[in-house]
Tab-separated table of C-alpha atoms (C1' of nucleotides) in Angstrom:
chain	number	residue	atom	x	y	z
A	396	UNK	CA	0.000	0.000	0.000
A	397	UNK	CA	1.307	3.436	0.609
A	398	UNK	CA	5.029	4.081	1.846
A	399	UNK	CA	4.307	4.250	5.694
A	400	UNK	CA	0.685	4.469	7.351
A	401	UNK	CA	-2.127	3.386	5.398
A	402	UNK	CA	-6.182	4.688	4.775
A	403	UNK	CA	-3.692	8.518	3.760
A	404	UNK	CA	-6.975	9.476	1.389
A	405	UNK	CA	-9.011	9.514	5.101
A	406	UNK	CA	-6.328	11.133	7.287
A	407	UNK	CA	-6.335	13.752	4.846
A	408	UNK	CA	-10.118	14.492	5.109
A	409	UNK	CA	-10.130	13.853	8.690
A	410	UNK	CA	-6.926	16.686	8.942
A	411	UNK	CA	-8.973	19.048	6.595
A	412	UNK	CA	-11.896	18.589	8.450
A	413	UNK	CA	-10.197	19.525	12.009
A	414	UNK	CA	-8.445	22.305	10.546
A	415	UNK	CA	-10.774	24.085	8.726
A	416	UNK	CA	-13.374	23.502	11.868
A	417	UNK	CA	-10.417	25.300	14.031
A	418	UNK	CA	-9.015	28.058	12.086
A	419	UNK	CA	-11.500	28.250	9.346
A	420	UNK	CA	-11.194	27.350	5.743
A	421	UNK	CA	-9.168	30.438	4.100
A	422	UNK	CA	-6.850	30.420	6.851
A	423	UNK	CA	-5.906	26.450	6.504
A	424	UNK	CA	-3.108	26.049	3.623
A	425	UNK	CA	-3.340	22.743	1.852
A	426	UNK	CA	0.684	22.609	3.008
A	427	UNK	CA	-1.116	22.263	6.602
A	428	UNK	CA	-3.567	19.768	5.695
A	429	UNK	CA	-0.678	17.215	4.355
A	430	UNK	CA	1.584	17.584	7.258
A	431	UNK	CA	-0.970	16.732	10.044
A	432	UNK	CA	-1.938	14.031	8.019
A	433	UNK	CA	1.961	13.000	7.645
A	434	UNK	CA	2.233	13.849	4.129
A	435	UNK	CA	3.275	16.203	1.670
A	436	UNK	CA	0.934	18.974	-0.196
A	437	UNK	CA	1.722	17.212	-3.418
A	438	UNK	CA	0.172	14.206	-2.213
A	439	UNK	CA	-2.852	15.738	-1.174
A	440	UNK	CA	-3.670	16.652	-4.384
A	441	UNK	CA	-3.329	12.910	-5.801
A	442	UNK	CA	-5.992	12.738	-3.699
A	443	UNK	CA	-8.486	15.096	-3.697
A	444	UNK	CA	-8.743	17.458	-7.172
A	445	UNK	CA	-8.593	20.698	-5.116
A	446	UNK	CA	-8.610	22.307	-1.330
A	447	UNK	CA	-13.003	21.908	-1.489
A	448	UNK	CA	-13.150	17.972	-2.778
A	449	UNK	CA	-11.485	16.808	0.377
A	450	UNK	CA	-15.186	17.941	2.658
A	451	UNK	CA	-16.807	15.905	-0.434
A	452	UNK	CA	-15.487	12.180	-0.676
A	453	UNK	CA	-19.052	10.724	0.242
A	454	UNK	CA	-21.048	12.680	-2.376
A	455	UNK	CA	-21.136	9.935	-5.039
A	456	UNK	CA	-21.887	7.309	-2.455
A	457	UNK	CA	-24.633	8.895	-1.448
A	458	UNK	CA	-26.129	10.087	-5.426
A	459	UNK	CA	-25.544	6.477	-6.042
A	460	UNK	CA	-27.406	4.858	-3.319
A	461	UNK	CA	-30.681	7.314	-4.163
A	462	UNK	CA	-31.029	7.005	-7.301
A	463	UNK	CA	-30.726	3.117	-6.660
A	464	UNK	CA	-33.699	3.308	-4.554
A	465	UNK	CA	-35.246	5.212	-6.840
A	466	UNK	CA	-34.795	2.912	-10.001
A	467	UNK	CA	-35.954	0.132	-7.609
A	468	UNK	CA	-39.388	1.490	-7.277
A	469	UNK	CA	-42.311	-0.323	-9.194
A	470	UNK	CA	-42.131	0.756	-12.950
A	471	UNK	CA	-45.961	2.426	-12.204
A	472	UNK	CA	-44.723	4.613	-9.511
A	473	UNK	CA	-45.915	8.497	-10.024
A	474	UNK	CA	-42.242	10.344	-9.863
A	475	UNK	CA	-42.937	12.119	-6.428
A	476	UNK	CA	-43.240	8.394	-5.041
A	477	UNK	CA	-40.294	6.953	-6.623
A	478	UNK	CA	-38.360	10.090	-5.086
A	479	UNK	CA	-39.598	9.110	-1.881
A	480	UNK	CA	-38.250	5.880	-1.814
A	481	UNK	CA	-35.046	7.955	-2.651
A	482	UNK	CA	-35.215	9.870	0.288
A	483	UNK	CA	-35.865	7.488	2.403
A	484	UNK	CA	-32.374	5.504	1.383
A	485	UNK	CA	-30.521	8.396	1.389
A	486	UNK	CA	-31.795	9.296	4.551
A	487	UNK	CA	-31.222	6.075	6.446
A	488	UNK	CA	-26.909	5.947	5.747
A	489	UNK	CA	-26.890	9.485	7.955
A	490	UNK	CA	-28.359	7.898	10.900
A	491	UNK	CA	-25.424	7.512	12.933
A	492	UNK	CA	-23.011	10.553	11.604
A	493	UNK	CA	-25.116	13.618	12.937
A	494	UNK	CA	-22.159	15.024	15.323
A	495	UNK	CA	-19.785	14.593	11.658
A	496	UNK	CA	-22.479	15.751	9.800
A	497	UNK	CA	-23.215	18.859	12.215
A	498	UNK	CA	-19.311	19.740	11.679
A	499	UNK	CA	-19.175	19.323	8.537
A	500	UNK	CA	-22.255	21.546	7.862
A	501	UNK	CA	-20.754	24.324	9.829
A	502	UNK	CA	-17.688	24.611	8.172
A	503	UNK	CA	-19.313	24.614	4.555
A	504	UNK	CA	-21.704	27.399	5.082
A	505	UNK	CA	-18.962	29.424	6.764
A	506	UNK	CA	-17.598	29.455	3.497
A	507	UNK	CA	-18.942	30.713	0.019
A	508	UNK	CA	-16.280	28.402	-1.900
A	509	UNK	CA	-17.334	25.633	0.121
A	510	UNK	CA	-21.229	26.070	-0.531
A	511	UNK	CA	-20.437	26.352	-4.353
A	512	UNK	CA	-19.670	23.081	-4.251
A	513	UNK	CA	-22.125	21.462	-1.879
A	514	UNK	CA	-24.455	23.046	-4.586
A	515	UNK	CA	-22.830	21.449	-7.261
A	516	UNK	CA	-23.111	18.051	-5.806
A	517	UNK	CA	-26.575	18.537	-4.946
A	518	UNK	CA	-26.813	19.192	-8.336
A	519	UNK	CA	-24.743	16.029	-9.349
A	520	UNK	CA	-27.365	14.746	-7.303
A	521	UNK	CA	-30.214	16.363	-9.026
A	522	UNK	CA	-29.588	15.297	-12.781
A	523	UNK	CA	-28.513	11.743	-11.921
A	524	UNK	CA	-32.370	11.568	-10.283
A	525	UNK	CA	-33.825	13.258	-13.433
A	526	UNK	CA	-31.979	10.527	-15.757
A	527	UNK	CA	-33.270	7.601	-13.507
A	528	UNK	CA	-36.700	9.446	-13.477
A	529	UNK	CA	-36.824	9.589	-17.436
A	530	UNK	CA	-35.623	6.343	-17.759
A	531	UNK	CA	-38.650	5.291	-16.214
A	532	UNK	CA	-40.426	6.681	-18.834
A	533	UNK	CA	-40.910	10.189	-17.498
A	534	UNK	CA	-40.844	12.967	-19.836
A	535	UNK	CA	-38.876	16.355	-19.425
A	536	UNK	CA	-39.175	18.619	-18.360
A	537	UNK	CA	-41.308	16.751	-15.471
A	538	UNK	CA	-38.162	14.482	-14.614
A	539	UNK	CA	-36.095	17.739	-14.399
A	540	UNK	CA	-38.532	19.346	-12.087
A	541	UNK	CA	-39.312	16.318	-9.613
A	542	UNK	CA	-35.439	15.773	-9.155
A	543	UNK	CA	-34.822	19.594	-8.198
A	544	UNK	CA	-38.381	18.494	-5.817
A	545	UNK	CA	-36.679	15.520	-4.621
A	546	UNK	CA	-33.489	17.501	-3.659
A	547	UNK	CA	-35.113	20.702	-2.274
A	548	UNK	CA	-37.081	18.437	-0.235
A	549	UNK	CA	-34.039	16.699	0.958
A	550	UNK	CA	-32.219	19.915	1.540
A	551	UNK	CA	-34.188	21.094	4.139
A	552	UNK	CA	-35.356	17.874	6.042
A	553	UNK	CA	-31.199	17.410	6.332
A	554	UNK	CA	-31.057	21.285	7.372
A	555	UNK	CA	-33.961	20.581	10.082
A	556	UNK	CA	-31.996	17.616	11.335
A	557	UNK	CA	-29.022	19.041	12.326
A	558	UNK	CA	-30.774	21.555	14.438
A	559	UNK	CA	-33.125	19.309	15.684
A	560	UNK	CA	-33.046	17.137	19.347
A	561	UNK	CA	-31.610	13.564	18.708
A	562	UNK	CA	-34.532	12.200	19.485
A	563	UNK	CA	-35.591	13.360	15.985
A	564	UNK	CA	-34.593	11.519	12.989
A	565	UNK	CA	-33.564	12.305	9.556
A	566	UNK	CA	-36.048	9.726	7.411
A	567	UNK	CA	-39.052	11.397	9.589
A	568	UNK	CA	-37.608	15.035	9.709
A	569	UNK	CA	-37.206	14.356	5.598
A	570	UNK	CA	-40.613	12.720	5.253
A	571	UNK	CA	-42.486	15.439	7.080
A	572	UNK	CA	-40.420	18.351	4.693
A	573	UNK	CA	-41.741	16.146	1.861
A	574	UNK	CA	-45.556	16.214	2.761
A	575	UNK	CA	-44.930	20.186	3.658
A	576	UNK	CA	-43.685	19.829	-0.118
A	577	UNK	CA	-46.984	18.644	-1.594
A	578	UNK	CA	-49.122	21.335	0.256
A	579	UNK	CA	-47.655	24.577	-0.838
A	580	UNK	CA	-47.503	22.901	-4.393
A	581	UNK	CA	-51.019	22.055	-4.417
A	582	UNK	CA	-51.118	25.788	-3.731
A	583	UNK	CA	-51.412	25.641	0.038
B	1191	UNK	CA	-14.063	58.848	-14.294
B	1192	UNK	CA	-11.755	56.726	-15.201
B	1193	UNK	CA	-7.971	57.569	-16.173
B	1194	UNK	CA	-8.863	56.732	-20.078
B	1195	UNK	CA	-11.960	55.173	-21.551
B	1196	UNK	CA	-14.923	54.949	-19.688
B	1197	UNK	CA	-17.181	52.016	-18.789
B	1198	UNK	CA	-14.497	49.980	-17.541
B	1199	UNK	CA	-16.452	47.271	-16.134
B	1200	UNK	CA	-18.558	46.864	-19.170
B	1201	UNK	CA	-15.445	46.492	-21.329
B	1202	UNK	CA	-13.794	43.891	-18.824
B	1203	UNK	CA	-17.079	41.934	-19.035
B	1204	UNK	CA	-17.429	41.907	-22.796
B	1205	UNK	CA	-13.464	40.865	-23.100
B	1206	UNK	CA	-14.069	38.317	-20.986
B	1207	UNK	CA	-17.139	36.710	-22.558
B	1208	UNK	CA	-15.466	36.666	-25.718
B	1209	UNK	CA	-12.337	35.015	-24.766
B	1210	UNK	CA	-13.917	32.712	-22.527
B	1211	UNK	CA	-15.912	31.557	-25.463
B	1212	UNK	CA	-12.408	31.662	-27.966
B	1213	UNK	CA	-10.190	29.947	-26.239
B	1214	UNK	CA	-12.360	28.610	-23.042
B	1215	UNK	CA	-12.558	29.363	-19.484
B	1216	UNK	CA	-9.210	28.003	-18.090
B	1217	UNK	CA	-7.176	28.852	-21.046
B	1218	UNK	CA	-7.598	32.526	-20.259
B	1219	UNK	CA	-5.346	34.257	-17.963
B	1220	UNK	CA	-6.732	37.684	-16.226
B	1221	UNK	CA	-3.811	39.540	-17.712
B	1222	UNK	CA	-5.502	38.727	-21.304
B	1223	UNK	CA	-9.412	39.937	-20.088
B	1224	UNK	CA	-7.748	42.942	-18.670
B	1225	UNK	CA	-5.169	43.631	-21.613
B	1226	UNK	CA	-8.310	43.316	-24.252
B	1227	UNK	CA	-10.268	45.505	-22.566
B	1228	UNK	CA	-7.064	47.803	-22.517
B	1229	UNK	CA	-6.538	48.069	-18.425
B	1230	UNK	CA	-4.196	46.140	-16.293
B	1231	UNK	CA	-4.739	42.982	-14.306
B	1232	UNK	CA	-5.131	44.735	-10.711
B	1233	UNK	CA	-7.690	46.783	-12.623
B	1234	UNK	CA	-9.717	43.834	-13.403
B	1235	UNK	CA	-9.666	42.737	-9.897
B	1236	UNK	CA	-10.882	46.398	-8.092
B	1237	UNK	CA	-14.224	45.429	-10.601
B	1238	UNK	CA	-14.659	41.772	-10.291
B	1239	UNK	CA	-13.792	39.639	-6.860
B	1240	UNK	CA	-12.470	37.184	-9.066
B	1241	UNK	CA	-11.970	35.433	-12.708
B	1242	UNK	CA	-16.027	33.727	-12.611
B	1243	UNK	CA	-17.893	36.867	-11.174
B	1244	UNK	CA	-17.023	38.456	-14.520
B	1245	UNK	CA	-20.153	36.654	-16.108
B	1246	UNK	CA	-22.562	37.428	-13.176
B	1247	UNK	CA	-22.675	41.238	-13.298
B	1248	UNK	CA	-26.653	41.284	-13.316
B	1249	UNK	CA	-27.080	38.790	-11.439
B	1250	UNK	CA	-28.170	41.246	-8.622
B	1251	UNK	CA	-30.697	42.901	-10.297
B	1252	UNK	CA	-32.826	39.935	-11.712
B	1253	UNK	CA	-33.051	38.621	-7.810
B	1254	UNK	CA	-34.273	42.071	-7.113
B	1255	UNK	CA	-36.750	42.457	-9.927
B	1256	UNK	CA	-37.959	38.964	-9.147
B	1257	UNK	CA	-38.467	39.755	-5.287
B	1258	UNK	CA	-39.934	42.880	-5.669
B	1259	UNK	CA	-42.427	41.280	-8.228
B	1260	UNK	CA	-43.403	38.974	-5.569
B	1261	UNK	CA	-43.681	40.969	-2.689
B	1262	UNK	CA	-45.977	43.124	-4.766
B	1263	UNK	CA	-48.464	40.468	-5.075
B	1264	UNK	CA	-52.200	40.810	-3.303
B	1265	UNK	CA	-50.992	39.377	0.192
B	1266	UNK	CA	-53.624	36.836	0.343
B	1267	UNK	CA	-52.244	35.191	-2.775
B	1268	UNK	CA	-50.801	31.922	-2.308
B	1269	UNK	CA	-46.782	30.945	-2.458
B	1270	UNK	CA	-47.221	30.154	-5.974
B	1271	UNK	CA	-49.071	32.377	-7.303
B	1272	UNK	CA	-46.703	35.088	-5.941
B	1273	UNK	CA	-44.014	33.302	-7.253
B	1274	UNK	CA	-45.518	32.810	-10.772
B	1275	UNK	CA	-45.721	36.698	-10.815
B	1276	UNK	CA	-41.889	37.122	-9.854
B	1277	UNK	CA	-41.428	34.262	-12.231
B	1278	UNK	CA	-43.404	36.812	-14.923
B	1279	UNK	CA	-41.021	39.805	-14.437
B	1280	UNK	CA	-37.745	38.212	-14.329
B	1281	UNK	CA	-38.443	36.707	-17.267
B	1282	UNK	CA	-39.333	39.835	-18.939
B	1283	UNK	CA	-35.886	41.327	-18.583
B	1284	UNK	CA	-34.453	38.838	-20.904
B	1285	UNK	CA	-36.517	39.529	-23.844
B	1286	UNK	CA	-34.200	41.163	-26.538
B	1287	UNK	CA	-30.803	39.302	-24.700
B	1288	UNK	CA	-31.431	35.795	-26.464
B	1289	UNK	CA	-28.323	35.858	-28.521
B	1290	UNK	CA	-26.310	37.057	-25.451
B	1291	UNK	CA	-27.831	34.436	-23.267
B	1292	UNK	CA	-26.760	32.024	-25.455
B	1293	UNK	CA	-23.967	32.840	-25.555
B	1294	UNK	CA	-22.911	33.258	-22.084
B	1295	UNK	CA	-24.414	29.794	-21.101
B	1296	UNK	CA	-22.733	27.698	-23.714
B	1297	UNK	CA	-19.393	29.522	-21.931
B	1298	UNK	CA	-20.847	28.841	-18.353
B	1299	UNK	CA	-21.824	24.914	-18.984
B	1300	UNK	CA	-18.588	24.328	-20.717
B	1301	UNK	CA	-16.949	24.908	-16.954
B	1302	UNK	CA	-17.343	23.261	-13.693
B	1303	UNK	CA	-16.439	26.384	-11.607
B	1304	UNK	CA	-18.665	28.619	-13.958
B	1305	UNK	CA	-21.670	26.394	-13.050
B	1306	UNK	CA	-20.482	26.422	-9.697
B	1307	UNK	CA	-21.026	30.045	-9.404
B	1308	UNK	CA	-24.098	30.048	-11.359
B	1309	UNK	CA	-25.258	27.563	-8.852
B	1310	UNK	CA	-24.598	30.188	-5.961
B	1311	UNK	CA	-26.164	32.960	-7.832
B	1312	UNK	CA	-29.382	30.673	-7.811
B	1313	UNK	CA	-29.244	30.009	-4.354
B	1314	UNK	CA	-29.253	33.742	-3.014
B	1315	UNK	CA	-32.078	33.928	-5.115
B	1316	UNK	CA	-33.773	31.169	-3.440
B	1317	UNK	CA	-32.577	32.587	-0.424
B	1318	UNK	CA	-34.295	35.577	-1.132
B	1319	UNK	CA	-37.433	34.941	-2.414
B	1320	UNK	CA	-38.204	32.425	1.081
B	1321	UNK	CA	-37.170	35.937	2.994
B	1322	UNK	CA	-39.992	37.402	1.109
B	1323	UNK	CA	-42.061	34.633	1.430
B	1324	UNK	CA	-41.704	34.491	5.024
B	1325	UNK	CA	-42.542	38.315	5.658
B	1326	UNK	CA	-45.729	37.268	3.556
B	1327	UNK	CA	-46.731	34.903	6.441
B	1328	UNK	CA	-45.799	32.223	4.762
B	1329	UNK	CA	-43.983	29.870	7.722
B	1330	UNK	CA	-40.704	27.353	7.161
B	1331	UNK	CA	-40.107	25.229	5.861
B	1332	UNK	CA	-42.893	25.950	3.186
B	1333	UNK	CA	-41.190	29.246	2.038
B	1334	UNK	CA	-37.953	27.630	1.357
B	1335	UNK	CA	-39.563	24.547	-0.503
B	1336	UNK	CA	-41.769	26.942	-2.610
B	1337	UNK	CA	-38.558	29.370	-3.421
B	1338	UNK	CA	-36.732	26.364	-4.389
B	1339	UNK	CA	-39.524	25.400	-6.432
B	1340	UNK	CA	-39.811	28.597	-8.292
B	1341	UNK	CA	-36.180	28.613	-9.449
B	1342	UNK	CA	-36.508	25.489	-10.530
B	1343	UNK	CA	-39.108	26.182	-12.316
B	1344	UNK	CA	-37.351	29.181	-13.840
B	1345	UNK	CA	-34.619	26.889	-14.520
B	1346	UNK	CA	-36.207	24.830	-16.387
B	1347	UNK	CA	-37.524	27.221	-18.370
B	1348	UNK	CA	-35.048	29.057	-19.017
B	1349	UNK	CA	-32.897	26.239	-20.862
B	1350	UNK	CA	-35.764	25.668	-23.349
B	1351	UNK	CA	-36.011	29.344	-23.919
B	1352	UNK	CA	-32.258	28.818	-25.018
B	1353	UNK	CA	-32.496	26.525	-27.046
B	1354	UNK	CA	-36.164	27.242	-28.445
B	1355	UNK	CA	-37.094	29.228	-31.705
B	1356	UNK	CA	-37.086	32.677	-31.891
B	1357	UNK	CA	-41.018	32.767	-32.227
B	1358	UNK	CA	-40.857	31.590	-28.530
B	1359	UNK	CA	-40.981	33.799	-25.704
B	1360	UNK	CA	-39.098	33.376	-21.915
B	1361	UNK	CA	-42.323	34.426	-20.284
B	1362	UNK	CA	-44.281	31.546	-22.245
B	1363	UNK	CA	-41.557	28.719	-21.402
B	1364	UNK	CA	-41.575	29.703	-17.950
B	1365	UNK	CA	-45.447	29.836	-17.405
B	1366	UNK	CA	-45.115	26.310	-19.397
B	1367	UNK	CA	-42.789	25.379	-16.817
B	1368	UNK	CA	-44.921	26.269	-13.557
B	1369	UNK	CA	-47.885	24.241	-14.721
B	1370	UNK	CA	-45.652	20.805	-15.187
B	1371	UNK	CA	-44.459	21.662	-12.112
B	1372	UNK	CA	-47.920	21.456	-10.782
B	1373	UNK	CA	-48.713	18.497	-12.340
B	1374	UNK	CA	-45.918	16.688	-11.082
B	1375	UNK	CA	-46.119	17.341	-7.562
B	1376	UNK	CA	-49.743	16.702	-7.349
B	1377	UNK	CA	-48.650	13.023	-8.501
B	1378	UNK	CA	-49.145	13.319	-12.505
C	668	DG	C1'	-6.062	80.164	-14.951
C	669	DC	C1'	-4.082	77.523	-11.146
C	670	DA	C1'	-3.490	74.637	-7.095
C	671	DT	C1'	-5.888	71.120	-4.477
C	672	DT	C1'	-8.238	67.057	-3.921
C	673	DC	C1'	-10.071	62.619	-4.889
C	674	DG	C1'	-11.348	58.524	-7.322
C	675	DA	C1'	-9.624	55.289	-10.654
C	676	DT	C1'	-5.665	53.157	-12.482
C	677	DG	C1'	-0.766	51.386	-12.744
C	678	DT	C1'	3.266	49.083	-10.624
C	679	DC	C1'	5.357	45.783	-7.859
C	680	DA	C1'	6.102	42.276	-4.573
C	681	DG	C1'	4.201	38.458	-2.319
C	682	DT	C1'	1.191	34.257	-0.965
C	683	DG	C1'	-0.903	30.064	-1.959
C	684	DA	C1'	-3.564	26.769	-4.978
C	685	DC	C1'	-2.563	23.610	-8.348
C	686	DT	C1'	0.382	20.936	-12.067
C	687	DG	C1'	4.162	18.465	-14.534
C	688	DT	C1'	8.235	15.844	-14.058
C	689	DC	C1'	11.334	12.870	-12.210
C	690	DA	C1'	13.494	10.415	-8.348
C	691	DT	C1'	12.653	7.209	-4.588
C	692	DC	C1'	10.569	4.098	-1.465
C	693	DG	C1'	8.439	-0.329	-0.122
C	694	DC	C1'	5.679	-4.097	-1.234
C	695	DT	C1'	4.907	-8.155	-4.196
C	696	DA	C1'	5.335	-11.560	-7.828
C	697	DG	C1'	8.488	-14.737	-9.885
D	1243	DC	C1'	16.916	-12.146	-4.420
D	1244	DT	C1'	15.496	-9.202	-7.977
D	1245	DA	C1'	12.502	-6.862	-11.156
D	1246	DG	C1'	8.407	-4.294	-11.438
D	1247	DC	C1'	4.844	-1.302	-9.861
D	1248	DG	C1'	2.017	1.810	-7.233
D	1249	DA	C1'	2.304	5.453	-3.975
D	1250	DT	C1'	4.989	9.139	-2.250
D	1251	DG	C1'	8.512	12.962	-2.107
D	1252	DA	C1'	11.080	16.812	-4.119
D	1253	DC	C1'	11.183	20.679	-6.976
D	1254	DA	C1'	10.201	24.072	-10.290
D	1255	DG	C1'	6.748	26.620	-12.494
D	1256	DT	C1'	2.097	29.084	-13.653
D	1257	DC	C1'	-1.588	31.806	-12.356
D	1258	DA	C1'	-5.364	33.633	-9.314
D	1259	DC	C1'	-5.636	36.978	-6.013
D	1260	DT	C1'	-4.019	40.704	-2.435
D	1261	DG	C1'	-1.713	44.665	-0.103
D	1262	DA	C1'	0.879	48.825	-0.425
D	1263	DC	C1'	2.152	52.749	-2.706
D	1264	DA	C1'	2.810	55.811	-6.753
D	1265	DT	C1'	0.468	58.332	-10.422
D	1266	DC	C1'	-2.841	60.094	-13.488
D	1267	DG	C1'	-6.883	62.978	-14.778
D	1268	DA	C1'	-10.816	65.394	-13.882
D	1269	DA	C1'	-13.642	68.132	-10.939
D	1270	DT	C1'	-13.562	71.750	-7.429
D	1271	DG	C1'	-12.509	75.983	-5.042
D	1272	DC	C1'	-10.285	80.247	-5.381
DNA sequence: GCATTCGATGTCAGTGACTGTCATCGCTAG
DNA sequence: CTAGCGATGACAGTCACTGACATCGAATGC
């Protein structure tokens, strides 16, 4: 494996996490990063393509897993249910990761470079759904508009969860931000 | 005004649309923008924050047109029927700016960073339209959802207003848009 | 007219993200 | 034991972006 300690690609993240959690995201240099993580600044970037990919190594884990649960939905499925069944998968692999996640969250929207590309994923997120959604034989733009639903509605169930007691969980906090969903676009 | 020609920050915008689309995003240095536009490359740089925000100059004033569209809507009119009014007037700004448009979005797509800003842009909008929503009486999480919704929406319309015939107008698309968007959530 | 003032620009040096290239290490197959 | 290979280190280079200071040009006051 690697030339001393092994799992480098997670010390890194781990390193950027801490880092950027104590001293805050412009003030970390990627130089910084590497050596708490025992390596050097070029190998960072074998890693991760830039200083912002290293909060985002679970992103296409995640896109993969909904639109899985999507696709696996019964082939008569109105899109808004499929989507469901998405956000109920996606939902579930959070369950035990809220302190992470709560970390994690702060440091990305105490940074506009770092929300840029928690928006692009999303969006990642968003057009992978619509292709699984018109593969099922919906038709744009409908496919186009349930996926930005699906990952609105996701959005702010996640946001609600973080904040919320930990009594609460994410599937219920997203399911309840999903029937709030339907209302207001029924014109509630 | 300025030590030479005037309009500056028009001229650094135009230069940089225009090598963007030449020679592509990452293949043009600041030096070149500024040196086309005949200023210097700390010039470019008191306009423009940095190399992207170049392309997003009125960005600012379709989030204000679209707010103030919606917060002038009868305030007993439901979240989506204020939005579809916003929806209305930002769409009319773009009338007679097709061929720029198209222009400046075959630049932005070609670039992850470029949509990455774009995405941003979006998001303040969002962002903006659930504050208005909210001072409407319209509680969380339902004002974010329906914001989130109606840029969507605009979105989606948007693209096919790009790519449509000239006979076809943004404010059509967009109204287009909104009622699939209906459909869809409703279950269609 | 002429000096003053002020905003916009130019110049220059510096930091840090990111890349290409090549050497080197340490494991593994044979 | 050795050859090969993947991962890392070392190093030089480009470019985005910033701070500090000089300078220009036009408006202003007299």
């Amino acid at each position: 494996m690697g030339r001393w300690e092994p799992n480098a690609r997670e010390r890194l993240a781990e390193a950027a996490l801490e880092l950027y959690g104590e001293r805050g995201y412009e003030q970390t240099t990627v130089a910084e990063i590497a050596k708490r993580a025992g390596l050097t600044e070029r190998t960072f970037f074998r890693h991760y393509a830039d200083k912002r990919e290293v909060l985002f190594g679970g992103s296409g884990e995640l896109e993969e897993l909904f639109v899985r649960a999507v696709a696996g939905t019964p082939a008569d499925a109105a899109p808004i249910e499929a989507l469901a069944a998405g956000l109920d998968a996606a939902s579930e692999i959070f369950a035990d990761r809220r302190p992470y996640a709560r970390a994690r969250h702060a440091v990305i929207t105490a940074n506009a470079e770092l929300r840029e590309r928690e928006l692009i994923k999303l969006a990642s997120l968003s057009t992978a759904l619509a292709g699984t959604l018109r593969g099922r034989g919906v038709p744009e733009p409908a496919a186009s508009l349930a996926a930005e639903a699906g990952v609105a509605v996701f959005k702010v169930g996640y946001e609600r969860w973080l904040e919320a007691s930990e009594d609460r969980d994410l599937v219920h906090l997203v399911r309840e931000a999903l029937s709030e969903f339907k209302a207001v676009a029924a014109g509630g």
